JSON list of C-alpha atoms in Angstrom, two decimals:
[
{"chain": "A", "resi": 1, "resn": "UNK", "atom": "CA", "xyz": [92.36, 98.30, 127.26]},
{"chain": "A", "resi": 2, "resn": "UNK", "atom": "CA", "xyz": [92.10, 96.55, 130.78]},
{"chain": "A", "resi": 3, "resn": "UNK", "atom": "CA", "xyz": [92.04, 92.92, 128.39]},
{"chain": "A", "resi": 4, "resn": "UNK", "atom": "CA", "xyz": [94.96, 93.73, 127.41]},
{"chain": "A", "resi": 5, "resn": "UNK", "atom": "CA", "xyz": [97.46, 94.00, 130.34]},
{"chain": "A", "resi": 6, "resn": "UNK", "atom": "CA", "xyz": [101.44, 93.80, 128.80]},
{"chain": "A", "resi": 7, "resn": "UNK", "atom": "CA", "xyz": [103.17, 91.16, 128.41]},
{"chain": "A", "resi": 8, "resn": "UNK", "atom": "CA", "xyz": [105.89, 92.22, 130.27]},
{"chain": "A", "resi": 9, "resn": "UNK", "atom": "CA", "xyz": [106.09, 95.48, 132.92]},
{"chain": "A", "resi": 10, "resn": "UNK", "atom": "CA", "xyz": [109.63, 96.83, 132.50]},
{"chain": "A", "resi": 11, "resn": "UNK", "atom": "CA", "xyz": [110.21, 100.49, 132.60]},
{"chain": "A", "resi": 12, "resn": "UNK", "atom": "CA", "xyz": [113.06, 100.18, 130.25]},
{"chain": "A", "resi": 13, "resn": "UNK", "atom": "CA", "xyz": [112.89, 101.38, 126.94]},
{"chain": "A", "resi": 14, "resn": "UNK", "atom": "CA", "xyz": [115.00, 101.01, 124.74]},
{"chain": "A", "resi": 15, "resn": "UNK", "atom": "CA", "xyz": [116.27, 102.27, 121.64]},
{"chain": "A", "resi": 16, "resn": "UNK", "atom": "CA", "xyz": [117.46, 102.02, 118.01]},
{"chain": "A", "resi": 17, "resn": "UNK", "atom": "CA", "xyz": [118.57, 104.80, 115.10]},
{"chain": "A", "resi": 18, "resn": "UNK", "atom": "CA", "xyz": [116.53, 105.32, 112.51]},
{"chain": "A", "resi": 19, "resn": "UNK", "atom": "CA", "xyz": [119.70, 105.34, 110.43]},
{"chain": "A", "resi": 20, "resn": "UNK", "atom": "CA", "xyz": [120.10, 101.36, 110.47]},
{"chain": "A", "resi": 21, "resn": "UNK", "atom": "CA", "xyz": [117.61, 101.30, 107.99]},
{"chain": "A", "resi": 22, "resn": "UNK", "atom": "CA", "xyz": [119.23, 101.36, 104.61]},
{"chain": "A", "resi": 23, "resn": "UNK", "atom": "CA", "xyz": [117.23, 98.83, 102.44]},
{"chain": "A", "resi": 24, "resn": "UNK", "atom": "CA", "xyz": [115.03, 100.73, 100.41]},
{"chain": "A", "resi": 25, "resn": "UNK", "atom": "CA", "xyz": [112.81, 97.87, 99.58]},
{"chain": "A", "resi": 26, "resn": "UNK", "atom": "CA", "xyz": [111.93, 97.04, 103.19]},
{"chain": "A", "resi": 27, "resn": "UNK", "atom": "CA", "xyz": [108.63, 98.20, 104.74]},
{"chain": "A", "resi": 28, "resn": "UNK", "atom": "CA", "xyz": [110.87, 99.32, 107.80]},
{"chain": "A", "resi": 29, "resn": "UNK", "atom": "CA", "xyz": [112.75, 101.93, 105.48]},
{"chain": "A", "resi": 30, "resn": "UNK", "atom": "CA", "xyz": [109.74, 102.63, 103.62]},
{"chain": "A", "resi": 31, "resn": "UNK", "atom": "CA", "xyz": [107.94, 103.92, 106.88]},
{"chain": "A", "resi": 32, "resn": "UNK", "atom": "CA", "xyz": [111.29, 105.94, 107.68]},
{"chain": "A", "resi": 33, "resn": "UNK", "atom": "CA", "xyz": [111.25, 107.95, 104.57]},
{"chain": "A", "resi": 34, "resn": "UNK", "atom": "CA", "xyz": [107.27, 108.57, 104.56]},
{"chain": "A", "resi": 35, "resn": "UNK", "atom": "CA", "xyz": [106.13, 112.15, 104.32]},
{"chain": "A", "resi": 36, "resn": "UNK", "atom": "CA", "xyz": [104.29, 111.35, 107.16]},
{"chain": "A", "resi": 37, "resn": "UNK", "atom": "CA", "xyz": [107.34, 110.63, 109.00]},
{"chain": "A", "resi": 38, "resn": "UNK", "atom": "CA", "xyz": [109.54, 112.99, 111.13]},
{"chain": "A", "resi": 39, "resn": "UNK", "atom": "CA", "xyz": [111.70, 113.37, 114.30]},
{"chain": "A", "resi": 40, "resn": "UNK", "atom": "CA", "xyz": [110.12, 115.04, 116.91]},
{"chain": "A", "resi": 41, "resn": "UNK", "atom": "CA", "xyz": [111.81, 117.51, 119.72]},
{"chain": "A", "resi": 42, "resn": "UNK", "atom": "CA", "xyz": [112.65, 114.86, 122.01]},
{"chain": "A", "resi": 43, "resn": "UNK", "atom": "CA", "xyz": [114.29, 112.48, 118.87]},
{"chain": "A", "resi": 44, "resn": "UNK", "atom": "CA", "xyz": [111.84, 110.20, 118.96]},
{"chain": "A", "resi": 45, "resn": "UNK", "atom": "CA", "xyz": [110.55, 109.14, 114.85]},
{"chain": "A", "resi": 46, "resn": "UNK", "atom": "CA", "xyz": [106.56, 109.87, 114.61]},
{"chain": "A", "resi": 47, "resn": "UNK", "atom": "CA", "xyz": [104.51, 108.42, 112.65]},
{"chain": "A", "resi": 48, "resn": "UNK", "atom": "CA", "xyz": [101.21, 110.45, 111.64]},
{"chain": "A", "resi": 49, "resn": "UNK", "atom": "CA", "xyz": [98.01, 108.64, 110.37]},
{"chain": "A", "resi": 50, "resn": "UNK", "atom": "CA", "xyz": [94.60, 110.93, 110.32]},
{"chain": "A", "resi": 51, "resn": "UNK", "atom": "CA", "xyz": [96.37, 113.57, 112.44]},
{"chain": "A", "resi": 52, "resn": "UNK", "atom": "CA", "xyz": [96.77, 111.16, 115.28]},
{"chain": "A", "resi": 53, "resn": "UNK", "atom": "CA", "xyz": [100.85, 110.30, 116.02]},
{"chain": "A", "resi": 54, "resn": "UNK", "atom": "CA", "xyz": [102.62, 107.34, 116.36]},
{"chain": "A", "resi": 55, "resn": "UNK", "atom": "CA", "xyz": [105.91, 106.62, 117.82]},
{"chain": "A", "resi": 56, "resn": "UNK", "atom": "CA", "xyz": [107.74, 104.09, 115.75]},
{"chain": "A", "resi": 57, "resn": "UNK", "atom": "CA", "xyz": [108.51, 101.16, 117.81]},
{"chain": "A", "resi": 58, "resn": "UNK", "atom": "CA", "xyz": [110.10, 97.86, 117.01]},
{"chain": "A", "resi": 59, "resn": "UNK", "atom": "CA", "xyz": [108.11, 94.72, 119.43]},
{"chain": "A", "resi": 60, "resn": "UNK", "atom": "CA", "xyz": [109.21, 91.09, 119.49]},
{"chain": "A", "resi": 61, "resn": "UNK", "atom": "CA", "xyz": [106.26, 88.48, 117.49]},
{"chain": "A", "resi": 62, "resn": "UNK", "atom": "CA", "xyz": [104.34, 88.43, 120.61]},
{"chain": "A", "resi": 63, "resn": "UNK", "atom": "CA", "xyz": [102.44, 91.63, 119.49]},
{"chain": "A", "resi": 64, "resn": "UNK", "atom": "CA", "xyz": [103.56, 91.77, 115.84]},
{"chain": "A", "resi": 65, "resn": "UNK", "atom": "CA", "xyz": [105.11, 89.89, 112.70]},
{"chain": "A", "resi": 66, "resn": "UNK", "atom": "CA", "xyz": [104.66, 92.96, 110.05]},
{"chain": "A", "resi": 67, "resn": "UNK", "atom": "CA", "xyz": [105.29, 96.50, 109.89]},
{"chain": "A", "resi": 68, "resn": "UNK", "atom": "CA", "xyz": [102.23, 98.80, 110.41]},
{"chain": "A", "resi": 69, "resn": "UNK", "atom": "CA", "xyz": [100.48, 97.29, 113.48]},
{"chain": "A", "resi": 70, "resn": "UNK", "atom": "CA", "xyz": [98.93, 100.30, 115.48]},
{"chain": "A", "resi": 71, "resn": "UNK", "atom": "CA", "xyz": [98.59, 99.96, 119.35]},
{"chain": "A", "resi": 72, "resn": "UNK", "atom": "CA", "xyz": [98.03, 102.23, 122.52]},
{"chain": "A", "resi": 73, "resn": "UNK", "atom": "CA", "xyz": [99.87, 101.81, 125.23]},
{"chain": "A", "resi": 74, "resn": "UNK", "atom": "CA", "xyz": [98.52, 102.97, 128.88]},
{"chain": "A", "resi": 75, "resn": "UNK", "atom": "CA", "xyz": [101.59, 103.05, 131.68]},
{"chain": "A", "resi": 76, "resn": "UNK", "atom": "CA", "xyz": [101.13, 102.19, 135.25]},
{"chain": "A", "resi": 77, "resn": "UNK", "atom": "CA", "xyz": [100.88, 106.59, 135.85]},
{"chain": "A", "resi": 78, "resn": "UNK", "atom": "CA", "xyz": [97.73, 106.88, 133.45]},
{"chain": "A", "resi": 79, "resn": "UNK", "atom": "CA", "xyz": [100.58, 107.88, 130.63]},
{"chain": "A", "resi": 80, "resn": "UNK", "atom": "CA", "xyz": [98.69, 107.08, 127.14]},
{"chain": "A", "resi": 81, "resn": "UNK", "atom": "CA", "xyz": [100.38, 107.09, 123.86]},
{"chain": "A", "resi": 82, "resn": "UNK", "atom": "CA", "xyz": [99.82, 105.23, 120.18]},
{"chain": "A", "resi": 83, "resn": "UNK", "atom": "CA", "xyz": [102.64, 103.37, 118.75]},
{"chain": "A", "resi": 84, "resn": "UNK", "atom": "CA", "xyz": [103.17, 101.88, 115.28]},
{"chain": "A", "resi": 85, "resn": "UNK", "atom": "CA", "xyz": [105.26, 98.45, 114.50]},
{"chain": "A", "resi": 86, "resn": "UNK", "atom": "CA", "xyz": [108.25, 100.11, 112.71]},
{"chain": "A", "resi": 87, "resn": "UNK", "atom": "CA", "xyz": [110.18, 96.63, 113.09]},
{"chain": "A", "resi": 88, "resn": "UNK", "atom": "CA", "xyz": [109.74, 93.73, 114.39]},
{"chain": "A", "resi": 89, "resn": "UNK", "atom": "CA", "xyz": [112.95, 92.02, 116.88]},
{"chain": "A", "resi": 90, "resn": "UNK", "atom": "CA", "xyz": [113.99, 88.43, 115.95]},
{"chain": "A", "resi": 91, "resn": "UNK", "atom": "CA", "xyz": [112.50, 85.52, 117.88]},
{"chain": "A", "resi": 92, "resn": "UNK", "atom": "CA", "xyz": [116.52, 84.69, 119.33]},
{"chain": "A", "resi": 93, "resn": "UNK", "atom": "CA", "xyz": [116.62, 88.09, 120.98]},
{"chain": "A", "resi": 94, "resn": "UNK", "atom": "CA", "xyz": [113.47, 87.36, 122.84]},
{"chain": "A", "resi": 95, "resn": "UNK", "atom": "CA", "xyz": [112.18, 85.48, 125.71]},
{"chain": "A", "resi": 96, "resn": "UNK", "atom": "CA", "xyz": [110.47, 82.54, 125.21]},
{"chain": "A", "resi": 97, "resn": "UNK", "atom": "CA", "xyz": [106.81, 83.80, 124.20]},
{"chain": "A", "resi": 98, "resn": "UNK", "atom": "CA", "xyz": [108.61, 86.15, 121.92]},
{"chain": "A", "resi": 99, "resn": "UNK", "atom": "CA", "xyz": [108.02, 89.59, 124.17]},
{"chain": "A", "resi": 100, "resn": "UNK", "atom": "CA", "xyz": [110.79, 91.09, 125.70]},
{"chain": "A", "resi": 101, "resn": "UNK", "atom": "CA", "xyz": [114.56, 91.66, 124.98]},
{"chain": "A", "resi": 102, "resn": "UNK", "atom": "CA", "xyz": [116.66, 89.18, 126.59]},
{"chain": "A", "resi": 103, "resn": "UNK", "atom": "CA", "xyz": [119.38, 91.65, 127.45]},
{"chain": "A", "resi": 104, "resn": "UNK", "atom": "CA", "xyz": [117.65, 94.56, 128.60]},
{"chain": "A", "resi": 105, "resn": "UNK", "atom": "CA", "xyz": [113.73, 93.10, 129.58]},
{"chain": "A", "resi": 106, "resn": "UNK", "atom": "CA", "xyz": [112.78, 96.05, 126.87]},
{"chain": "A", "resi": 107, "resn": "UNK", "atom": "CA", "xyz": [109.06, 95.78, 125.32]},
{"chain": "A", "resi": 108, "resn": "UNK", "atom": "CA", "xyz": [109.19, 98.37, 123.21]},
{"chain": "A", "resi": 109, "resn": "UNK", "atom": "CA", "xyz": [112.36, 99.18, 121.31]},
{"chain": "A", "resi": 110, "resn": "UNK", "atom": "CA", "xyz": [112.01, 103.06, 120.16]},
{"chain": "A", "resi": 111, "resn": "UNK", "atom": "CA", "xyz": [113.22, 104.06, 116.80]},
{"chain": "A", "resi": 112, "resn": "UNK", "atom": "CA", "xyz": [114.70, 107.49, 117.75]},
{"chain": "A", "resi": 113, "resn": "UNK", "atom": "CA", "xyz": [117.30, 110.10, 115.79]},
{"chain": "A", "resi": 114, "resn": "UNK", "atom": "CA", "xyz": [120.12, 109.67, 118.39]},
{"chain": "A", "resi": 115, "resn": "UNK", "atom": "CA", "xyz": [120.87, 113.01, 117.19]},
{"chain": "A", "resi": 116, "resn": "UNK", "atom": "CA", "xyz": [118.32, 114.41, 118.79]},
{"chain": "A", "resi": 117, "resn": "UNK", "atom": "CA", "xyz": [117.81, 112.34, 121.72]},
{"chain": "A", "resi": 118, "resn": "UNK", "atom": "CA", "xyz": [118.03, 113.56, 125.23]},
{"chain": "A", "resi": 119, "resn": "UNK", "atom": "CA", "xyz": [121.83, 112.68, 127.11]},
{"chain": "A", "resi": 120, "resn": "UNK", "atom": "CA", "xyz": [120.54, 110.96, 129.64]},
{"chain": "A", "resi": 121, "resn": "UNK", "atom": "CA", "xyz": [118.85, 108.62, 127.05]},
{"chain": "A", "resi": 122, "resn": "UNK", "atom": "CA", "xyz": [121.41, 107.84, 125.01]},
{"chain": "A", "resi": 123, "resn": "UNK", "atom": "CA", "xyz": [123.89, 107.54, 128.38]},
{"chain": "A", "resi": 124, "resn": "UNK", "atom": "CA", "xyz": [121.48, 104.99, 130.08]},
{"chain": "A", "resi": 125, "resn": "UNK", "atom": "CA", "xyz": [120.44, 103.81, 126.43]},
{"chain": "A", "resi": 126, "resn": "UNK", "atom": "CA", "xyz": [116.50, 103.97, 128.25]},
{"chain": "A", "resi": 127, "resn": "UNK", "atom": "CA", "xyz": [114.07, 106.30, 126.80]},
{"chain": "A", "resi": 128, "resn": "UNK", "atom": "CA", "xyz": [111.97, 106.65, 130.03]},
{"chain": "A", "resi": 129, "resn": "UNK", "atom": "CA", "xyz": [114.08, 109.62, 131.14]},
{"chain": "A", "resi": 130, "resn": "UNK", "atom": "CA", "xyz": [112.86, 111.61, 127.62]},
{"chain": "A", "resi": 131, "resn": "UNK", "atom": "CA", "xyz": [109.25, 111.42, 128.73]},
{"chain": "A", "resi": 132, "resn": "UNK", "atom": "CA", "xyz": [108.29, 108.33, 129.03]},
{"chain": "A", "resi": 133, "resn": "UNK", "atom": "CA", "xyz": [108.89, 107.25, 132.55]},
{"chain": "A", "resi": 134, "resn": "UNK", "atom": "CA", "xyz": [106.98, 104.29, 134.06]},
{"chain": "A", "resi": 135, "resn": "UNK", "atom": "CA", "xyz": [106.31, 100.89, 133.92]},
{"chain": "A", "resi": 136, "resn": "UNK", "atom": "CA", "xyz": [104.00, 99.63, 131.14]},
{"chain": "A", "resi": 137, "resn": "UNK", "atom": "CA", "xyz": [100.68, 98.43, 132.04]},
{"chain": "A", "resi": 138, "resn": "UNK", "atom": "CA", "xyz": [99.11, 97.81, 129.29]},
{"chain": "A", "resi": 139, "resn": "UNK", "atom": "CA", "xyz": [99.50, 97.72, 125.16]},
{"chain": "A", "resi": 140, "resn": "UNK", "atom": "CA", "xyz": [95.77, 97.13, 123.33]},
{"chain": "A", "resi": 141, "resn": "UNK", "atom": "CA", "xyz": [95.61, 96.56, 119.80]},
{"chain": "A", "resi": 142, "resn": "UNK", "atom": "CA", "xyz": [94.57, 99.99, 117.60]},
{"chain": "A", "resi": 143, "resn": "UNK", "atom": "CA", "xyz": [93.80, 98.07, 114.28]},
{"chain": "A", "resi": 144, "resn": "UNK", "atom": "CA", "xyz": [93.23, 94.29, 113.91]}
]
């Protein structure tokens, strides 16, 4: 993972409903309504794949331009976790090499049941304060 340091090393997070996604015909739905889908307790949307999980993320074109892209991400406190491209943000919301939100510096966009997410997430609209606290270090490609 150390050849892959991230593009960007913002500790905010944020975050999107899984709700937005009507179209049925999309791969974005489609991954929302697997059976291997489901919210866990913190509101976050999982992804399972061989009995490893996945947090559904959306990531600007700098690490992804389909749906299904697996990565691990490492933050700066040894924090590990797997993430799979649930979306992917357009190139306009993005800085210029296509990696970061322009409004908020966010890498990772979470796709989360608001529902269920934690109040001081949805109040600061930052998942770092449901677990995932930290700057990211780095994000390392899972399946090429």
């Amino acid at each position: 993972y150390l050849n892959y340091p991230a593009c960007s090393t913002g500790s905010f997070k944020s975050y999107t409903d899984y709700n937005v996604y009507q179209n049925s015909s999309t791969k974005q739905y489609q991954l929302q309504v697997s059976k291997n889908t489901y919210t866990n307790s913190d509101g976050f949307r999982i992804h399972i794949i061989d009995d490893i999980e996945y947090y559904i993320v959306a990531t600007g074109t700098k690490y992804a331009k389909q749906v299904g892209k697996t990565y691990g991400v490492m933050l700066e406190n040894g924090t590990t976790f797997n993430i799979i491209v649930g979306d992917i943000k357009q190139d306009r919301h993005t800085d210029n090499t296509h990696c970061y939100c322009l409004n908020n510096g966010s890498v990772l966009e979470f796709i989360v049941d608001v529902d269920k997410l934690g109040r001081k997430s949805r109040l600061m609209g930052n998942v770092s304060y449901s677990g995932l606290e930290g700057n990211i270090a780095y994000i390392y490609p899972l399946t090429y």
